[in-house]
Tab-separated table of C-alpha atoms in Angstrom:
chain	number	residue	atom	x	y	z
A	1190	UNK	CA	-2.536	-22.858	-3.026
A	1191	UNK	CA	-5.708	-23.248	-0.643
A	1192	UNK	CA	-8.545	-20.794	-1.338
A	1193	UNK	CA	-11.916	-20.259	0.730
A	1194	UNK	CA	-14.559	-18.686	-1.721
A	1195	UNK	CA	-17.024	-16.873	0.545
A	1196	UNK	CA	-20.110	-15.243	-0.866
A	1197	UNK	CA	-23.922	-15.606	-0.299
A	1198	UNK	CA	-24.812	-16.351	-3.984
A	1199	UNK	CA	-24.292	-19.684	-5.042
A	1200	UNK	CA	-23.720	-19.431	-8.845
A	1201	UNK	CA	-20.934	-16.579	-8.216
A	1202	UNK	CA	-19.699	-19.071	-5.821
A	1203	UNK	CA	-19.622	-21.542	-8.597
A	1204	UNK	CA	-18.193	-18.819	-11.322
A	1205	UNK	CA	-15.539	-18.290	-8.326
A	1206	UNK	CA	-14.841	-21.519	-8.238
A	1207	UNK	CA	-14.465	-22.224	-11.876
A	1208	UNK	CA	-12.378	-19.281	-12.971
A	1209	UNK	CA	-9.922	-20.545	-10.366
A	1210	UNK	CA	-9.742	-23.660	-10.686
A	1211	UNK	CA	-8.993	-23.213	-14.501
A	1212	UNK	CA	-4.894	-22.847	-12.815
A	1213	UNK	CA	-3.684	-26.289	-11.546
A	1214	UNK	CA	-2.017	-24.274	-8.710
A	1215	UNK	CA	-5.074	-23.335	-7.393
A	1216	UNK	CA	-7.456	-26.004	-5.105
A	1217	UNK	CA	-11.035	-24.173	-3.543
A	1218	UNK	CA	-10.784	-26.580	-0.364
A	1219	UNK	CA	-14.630	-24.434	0.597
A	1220	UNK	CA	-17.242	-22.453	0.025
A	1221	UNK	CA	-18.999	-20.266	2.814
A	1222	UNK	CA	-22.618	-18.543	2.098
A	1223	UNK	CA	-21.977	-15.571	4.820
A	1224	UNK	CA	-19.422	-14.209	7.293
A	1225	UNK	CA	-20.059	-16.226	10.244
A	1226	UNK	CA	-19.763	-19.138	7.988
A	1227	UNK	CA	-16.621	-18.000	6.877
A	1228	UNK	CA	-14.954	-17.245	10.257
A	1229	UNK	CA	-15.501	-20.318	11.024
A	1230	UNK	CA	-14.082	-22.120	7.849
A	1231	UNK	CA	-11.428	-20.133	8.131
A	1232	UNK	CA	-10.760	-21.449	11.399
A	1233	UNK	CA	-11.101	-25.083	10.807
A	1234	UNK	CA	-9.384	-25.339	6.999
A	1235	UNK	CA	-6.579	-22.363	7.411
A	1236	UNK	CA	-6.903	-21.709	3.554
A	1237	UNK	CA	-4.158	-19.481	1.980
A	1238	UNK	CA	-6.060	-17.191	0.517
A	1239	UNK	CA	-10.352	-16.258	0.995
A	1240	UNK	CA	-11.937	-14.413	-1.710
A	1241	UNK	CA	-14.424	-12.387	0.674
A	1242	UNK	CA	-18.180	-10.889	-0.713
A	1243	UNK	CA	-19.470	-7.552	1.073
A	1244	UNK	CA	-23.281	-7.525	1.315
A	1245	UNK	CA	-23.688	-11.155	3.032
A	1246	UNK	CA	-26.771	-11.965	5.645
A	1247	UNK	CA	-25.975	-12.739	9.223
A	1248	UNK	CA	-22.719	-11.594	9.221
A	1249	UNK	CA	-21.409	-9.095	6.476
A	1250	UNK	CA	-17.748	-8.815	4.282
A	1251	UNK	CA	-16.906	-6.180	6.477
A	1252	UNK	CA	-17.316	-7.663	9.535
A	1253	UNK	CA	-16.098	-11.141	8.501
A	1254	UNK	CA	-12.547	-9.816	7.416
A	1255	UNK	CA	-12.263	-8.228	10.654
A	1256	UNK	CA	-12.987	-11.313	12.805
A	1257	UNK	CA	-10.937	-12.986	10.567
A	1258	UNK	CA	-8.078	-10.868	10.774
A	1259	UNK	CA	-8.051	-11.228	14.299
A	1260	UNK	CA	-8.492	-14.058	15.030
A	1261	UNK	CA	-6.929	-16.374	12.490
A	1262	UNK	CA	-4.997	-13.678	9.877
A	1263	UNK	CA	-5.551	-14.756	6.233
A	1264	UNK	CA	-4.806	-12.361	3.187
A	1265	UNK	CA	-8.250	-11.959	2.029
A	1266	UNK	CA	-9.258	-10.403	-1.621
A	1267	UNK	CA	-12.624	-8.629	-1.460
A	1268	UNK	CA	-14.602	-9.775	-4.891
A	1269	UNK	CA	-17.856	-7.438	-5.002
A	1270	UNK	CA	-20.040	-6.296	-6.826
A	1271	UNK	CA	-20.794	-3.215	-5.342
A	1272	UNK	CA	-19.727	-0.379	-7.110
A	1273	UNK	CA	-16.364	0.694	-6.316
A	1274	UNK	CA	-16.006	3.993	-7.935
A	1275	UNK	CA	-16.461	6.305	-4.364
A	1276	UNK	CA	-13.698	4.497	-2.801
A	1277	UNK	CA	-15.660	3.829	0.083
A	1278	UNK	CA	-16.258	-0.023	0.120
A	1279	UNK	CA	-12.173	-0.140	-0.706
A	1280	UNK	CA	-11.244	1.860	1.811
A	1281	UNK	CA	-13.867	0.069	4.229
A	1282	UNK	CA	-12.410	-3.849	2.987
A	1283	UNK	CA	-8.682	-2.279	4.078
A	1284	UNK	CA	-9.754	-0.867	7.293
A	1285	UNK	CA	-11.212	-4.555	8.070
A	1286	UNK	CA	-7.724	-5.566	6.691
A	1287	UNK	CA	-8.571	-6.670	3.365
A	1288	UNK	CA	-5.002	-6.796	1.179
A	1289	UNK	CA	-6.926	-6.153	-2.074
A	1290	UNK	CA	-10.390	-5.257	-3.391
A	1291	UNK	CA	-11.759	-5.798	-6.841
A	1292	UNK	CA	-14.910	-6.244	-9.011
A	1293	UNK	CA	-17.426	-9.149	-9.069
A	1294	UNK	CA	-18.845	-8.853	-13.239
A	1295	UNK	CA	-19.217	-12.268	-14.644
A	1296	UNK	CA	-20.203	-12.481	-18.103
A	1297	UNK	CA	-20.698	-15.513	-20.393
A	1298	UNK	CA	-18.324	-13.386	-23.271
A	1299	UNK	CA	-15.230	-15.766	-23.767
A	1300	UNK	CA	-12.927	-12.399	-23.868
A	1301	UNK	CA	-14.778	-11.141	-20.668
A	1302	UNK	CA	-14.591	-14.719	-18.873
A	1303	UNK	CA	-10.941	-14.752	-19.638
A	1304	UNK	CA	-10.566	-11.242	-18.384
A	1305	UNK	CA	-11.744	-12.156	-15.269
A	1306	UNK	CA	-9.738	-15.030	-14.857
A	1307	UNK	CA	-6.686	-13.670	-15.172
A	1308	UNK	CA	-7.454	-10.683	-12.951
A	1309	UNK	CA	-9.172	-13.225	-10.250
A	1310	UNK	CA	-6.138	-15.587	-10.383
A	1311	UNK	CA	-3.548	-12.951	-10.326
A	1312	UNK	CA	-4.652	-11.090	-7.669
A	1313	UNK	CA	-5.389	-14.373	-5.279
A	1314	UNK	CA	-2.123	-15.365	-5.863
A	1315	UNK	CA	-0.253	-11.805	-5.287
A	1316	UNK	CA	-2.502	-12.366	-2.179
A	1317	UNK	CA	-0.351	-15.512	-1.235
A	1318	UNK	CA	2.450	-13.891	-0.733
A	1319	UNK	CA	1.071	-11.027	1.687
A	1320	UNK	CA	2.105	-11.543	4.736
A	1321	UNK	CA	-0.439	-11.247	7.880
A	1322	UNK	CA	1.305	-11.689	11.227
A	1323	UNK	CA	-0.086	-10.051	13.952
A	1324	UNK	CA	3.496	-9.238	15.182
A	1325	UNK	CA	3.770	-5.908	16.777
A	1326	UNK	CA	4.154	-3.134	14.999
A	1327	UNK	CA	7.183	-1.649	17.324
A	1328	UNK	CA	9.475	-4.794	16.777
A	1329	UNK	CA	12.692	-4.978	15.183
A	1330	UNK	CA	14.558	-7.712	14.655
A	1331	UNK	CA	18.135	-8.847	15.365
A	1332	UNK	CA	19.218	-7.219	11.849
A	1333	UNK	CA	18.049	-4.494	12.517
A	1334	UNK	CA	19.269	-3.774	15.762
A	1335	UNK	CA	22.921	-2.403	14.563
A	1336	UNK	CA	21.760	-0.679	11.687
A	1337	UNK	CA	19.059	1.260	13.671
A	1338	UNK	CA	21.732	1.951	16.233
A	1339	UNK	CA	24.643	3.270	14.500
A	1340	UNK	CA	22.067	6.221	13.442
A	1341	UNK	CA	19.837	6.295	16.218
A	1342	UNK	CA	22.545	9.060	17.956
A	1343	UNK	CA	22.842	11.255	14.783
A	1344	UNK	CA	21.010	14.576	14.763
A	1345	UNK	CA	20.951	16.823	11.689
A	1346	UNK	CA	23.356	19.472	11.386
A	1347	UNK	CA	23.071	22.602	13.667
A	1348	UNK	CA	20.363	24.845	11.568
A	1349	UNK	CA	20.211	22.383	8.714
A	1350	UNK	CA	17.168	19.851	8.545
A	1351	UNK	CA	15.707	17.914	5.560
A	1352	UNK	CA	13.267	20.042	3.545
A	1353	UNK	CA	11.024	17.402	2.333
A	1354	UNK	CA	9.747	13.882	2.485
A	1355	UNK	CA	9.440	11.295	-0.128
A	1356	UNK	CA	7.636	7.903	0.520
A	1357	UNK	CA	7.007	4.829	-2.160
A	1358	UNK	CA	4.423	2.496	-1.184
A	1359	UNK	CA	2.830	0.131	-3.008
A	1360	UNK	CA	0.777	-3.598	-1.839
A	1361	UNK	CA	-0.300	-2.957	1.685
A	1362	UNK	CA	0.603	0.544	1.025
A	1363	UNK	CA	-2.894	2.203	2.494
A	1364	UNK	CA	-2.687	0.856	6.229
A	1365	UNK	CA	0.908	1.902	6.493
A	1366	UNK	CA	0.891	5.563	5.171
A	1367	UNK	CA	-2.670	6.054	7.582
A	1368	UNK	CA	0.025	4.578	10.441
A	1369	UNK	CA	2.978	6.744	9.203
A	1370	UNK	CA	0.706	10.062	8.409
A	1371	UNK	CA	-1.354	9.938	11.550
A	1372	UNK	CA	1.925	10.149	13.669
A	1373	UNK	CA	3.238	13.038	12.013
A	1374	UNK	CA	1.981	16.511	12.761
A	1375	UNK	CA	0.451	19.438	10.461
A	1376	UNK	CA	3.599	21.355	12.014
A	1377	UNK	CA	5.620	19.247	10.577
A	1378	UNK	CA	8.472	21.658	8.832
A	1379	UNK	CA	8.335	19.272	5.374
A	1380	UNK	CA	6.310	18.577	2.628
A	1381	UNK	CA	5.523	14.855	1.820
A	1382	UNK	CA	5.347	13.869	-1.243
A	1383	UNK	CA	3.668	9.954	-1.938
A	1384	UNK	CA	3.975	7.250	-4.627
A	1385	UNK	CA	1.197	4.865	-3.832
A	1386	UNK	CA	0.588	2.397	-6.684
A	1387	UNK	CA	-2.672	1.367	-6.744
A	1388	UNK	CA	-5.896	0.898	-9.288
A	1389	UNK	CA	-6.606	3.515	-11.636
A	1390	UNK	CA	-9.003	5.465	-10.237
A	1391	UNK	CA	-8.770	5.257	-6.684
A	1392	UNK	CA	-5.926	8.363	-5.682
A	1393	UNK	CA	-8.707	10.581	-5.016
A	1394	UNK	CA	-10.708	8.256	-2.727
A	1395	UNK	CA	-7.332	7.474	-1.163
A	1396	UNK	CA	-6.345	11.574	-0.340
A	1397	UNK	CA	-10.631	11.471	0.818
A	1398	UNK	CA	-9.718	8.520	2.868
A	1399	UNK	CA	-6.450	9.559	4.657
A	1400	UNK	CA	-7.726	13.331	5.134
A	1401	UNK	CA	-10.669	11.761	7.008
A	1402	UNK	CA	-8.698	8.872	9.311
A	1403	UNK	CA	-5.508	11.206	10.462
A	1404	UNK	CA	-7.005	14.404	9.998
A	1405	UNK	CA	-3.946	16.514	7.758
A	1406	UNK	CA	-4.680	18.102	4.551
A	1407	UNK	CA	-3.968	15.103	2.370
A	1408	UNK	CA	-4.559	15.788	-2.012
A	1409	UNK	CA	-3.847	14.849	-5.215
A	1410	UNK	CA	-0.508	16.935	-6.738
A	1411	UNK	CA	-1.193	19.570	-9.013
A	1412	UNK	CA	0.835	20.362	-12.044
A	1413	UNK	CA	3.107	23.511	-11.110
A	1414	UNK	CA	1.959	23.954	-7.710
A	1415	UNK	CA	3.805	24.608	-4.576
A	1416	UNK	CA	3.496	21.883	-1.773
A	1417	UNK	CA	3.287	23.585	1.903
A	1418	UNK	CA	5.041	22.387	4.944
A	1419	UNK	CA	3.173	19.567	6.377
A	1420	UNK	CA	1.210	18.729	3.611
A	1421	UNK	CA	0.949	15.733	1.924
A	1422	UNK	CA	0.629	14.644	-1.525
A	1423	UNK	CA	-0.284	12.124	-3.667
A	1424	UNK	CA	1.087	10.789	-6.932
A	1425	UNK	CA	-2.060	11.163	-9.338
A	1426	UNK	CA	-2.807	8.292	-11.493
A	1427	UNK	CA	-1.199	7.312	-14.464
A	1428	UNK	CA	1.146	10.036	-14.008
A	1429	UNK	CA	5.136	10.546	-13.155
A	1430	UNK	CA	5.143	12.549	-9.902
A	1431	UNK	CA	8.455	14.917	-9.959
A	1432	UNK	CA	9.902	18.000	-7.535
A	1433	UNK	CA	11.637	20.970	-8.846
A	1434	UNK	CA	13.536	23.368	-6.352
A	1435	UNK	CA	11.181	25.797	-3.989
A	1436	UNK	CA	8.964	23.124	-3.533
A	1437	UNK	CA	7.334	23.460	-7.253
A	1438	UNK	CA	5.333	20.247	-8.127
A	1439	UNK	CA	5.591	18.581	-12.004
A	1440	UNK	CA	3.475	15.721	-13.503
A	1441	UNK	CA	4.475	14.064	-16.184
A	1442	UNK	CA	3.135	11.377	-18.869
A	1443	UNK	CA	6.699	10.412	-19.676
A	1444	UNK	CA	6.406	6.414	-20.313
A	1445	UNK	CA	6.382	3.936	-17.331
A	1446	UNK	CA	9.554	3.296	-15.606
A	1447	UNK	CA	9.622	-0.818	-15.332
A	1448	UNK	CA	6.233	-0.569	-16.205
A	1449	UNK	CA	5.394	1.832	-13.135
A	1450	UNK	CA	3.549	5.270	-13.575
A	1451	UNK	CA	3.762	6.902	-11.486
A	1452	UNK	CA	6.776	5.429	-10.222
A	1453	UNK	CA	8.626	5.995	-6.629
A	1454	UNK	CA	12.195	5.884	-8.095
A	1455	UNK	CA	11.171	9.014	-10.792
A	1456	UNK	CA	10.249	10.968	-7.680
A	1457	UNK	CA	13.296	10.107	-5.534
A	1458	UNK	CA	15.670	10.787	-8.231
A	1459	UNK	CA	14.021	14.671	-8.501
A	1460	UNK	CA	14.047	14.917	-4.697
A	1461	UNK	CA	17.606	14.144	-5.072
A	1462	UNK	CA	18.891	15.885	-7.808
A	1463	UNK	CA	16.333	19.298	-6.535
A	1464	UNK	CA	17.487	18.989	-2.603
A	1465	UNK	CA	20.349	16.648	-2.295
A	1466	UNK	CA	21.122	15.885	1.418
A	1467	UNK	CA	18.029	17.836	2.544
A	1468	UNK	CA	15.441	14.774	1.717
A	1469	UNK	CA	14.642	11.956	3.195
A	1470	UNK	CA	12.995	9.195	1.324
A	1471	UNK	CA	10.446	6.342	3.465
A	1472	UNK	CA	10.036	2.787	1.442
A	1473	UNK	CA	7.422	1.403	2.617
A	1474	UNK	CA	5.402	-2.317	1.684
A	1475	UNK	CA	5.028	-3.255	-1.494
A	1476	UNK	CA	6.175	-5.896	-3.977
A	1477	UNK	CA	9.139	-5.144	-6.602
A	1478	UNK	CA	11.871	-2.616	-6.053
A	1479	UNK	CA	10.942	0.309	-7.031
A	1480	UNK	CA	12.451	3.175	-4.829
A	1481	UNK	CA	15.895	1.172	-4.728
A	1482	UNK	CA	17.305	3.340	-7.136
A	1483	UNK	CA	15.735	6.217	-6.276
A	1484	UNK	CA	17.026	5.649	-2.902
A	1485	UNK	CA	20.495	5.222	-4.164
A	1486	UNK	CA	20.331	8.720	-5.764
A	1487	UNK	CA	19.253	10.021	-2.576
A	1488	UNK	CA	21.959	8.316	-0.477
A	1489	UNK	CA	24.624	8.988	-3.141
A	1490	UNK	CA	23.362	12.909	-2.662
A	1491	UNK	CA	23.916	12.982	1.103
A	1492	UNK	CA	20.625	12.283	1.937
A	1493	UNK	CA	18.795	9.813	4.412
A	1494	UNK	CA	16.490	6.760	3.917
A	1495	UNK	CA	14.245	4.838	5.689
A	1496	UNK	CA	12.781	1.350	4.995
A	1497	UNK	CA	10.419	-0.505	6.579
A	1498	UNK	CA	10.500	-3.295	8.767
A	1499	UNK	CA	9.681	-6.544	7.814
A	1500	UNK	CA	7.605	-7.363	10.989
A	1501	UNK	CA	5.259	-4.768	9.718
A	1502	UNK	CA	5.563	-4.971	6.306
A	1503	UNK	CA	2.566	-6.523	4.085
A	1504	UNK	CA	5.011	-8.007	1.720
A	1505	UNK	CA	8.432	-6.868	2.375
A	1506	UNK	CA	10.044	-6.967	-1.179
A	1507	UNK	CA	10.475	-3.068	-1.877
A	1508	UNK	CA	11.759	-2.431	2.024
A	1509	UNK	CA	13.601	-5.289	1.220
A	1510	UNK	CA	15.235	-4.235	-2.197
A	1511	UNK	CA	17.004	-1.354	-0.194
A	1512	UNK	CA	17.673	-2.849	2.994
A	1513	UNK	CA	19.855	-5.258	1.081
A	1514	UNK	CA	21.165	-3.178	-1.235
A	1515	UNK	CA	23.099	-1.262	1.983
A	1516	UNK	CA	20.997	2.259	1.118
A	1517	UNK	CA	18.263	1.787	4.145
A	1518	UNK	CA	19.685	4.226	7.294
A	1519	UNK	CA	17.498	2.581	9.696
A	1520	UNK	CA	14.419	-0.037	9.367
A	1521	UNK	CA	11.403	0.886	11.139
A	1522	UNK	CA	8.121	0.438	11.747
A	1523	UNK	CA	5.877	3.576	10.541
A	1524	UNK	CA	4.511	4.488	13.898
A	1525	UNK	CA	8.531	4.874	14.261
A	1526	UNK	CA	9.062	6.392	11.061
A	1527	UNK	CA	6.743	9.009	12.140
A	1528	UNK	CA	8.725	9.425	15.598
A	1529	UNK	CA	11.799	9.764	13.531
A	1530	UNK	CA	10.937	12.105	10.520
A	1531	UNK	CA	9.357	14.645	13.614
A	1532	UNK	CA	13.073	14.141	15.338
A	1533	UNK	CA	14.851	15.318	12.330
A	1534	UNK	CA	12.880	17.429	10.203
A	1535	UNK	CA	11.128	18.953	13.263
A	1536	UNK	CA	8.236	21.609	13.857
A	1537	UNK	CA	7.607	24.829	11.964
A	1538	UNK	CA	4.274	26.840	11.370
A	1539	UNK	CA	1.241	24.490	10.552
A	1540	UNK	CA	0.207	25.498	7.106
């Protein structure tokens, strides 16, 4: 695995540089001092993977990842050390299409030194596997075709439409729920109700962020409140996100499911169970499974799920998990998804 460091000081360039080359997987083929430098590195040595500062001169991490993204797409991991507690250099990094974000805290403590290490090298090489192509978010491929046209022509029963939404999303997750949310409408006549793994700490900034690029009413669920047609809601951290009938939000500490919490497949399997064929569930990017067997409830309940398309999928292995497992009703891109869920849940009163 090839990996650009890029950042302006040269001993965290160095600290970069040792922590990963402590894995024999791992080769830094360059080092960039600032963005421009690293656009055109990036260029020249096509590296697998950058590790990207923020605050550089002449050209900043913000800017860089953007260039970069267009005009050679690398998965890039943001290493700061700005604080990230706001959520605003994260959600900046993802707009510029940044596949993860995380601290920049070197210390010369063995325990801390590993600590970093294995965070650094784990998250460069989950990087690796993202996938970047700037293929169209619209296209489907041959697979696809049948599957998406054997339901394309089905409508939901006369007077009868889903009652609520359920989406899993996961690595890559942020872009795709902006894309998926922004094309939905506050009239929508549905709840939706979102499983987003991502660091502790960073739901809230997440509901801040999406509220402020699609403009809905986008929070963190409540224990024992009622979600509102055309609102959506977010798993909180660290805790089991479940739906009771009449719309009544639970949250749960119940231990991880596969080491997930909260976890997409708890959710879909109360969406089920609570509103059998009146929910749809939406897998979108992400590595893993989970929402396969969540899914399967909600298939196995009459119900209807979508999956993403691997075109526009960061990393394709949840979308994947249910494609192949025969449960996904059509694979879509989300600016399709969003076509689709208006279609069949349609338009009541904006809440």
């Amino acid at each position: 695995m090839r990996v650009l460091i890029v950042d302006d000081v040269a001993p965290a360039r160095r600290a970069i540089r040792s922590l990963l080359e402590e894995d024999p997987e791992i080769t830094v083929v360059g080092e960039a001092e600032n963005g421009e430098e690293a656009v055109a590195l990036a260029l020249r040595l096509r590296p697998d993977v950058i590790t990207m500062d923020v605050l550089m001169p002449v050209l900043d991490g913000y800017a860089a990842t953007a260039r970069i993204m267009s005009e050679c797409p690398t998965p890039i991991v943001a290493v700061t050390s700005l604080s990230l507690e706001d959520g605003t250099v994260m959600a900046r990094m993802i707009e510029a299409g940044a596949v993860d974000v995380m601290s920049k805290a070197f210390s010369r403590a063995p325990k801390e030194w590993e600590r970093m290490r294995r965070e650094l090298v784990h998250r460069v090489k989950a990087a690796a596997r993202v996938s970047v192509r700037g293929i169209p978010e619209g296209h489907a491929s041959a697979a696809q075709v049948g599957c998406n046209a054997a339901f394309a022509a089905s409508r939901p029963p006369a007077g009868r439409r889903p009652r609520l939404v359920v989406v899993a999303a996961s690595t890559g997750g942020p872009p795709a729920l902006r894309t998926l949310l922004g094309g939905l409408e506050a009239s929508l006549a549905a709840p939706v109700l979102v499983v987003q793994h991502i660091s502790k700490g960073f739901t809230a900034w997440m509901a801040e962020w999406l509220n402020g690029s699609i403009g809905r009413v986008v929070s963190v669920a409540q224990d024992g409140e009622r979600a509102r047609s055309g609102r959506v809601y977010l798993a909180p951290d660290d805790r089991h996100l479940r739906v009771l009938p009449e719309e009544i939000l639970r949250l749960s500490e119940a231990p991880p499911v596969r080491s997930l919490r909260p976890s997409a497949d708890v959710l879909f399997r109360s969406a089920a169970q609570a509103y059998g064929r009146d929910v749809v569930g939406v897998v979108l990017t992400g590595m893993g499974d989970d929402g396969a067997r969540g899914a399967r409830a909600i298939k196995e309940a009459g119900g209807r799920v979508l999956a993403q398309s691997e075109e526009s999928a960061t990393i394709f292995g949840m979308p994947r998990a249910v494609i192949e497992a025969g449960l996904a009703d059509e694979v879509l891109a989300p600016n399709e998804m969003a076509r689709r869920l208006l279609f069949l849940c349609g338009r009541g009163e904006a809440s």
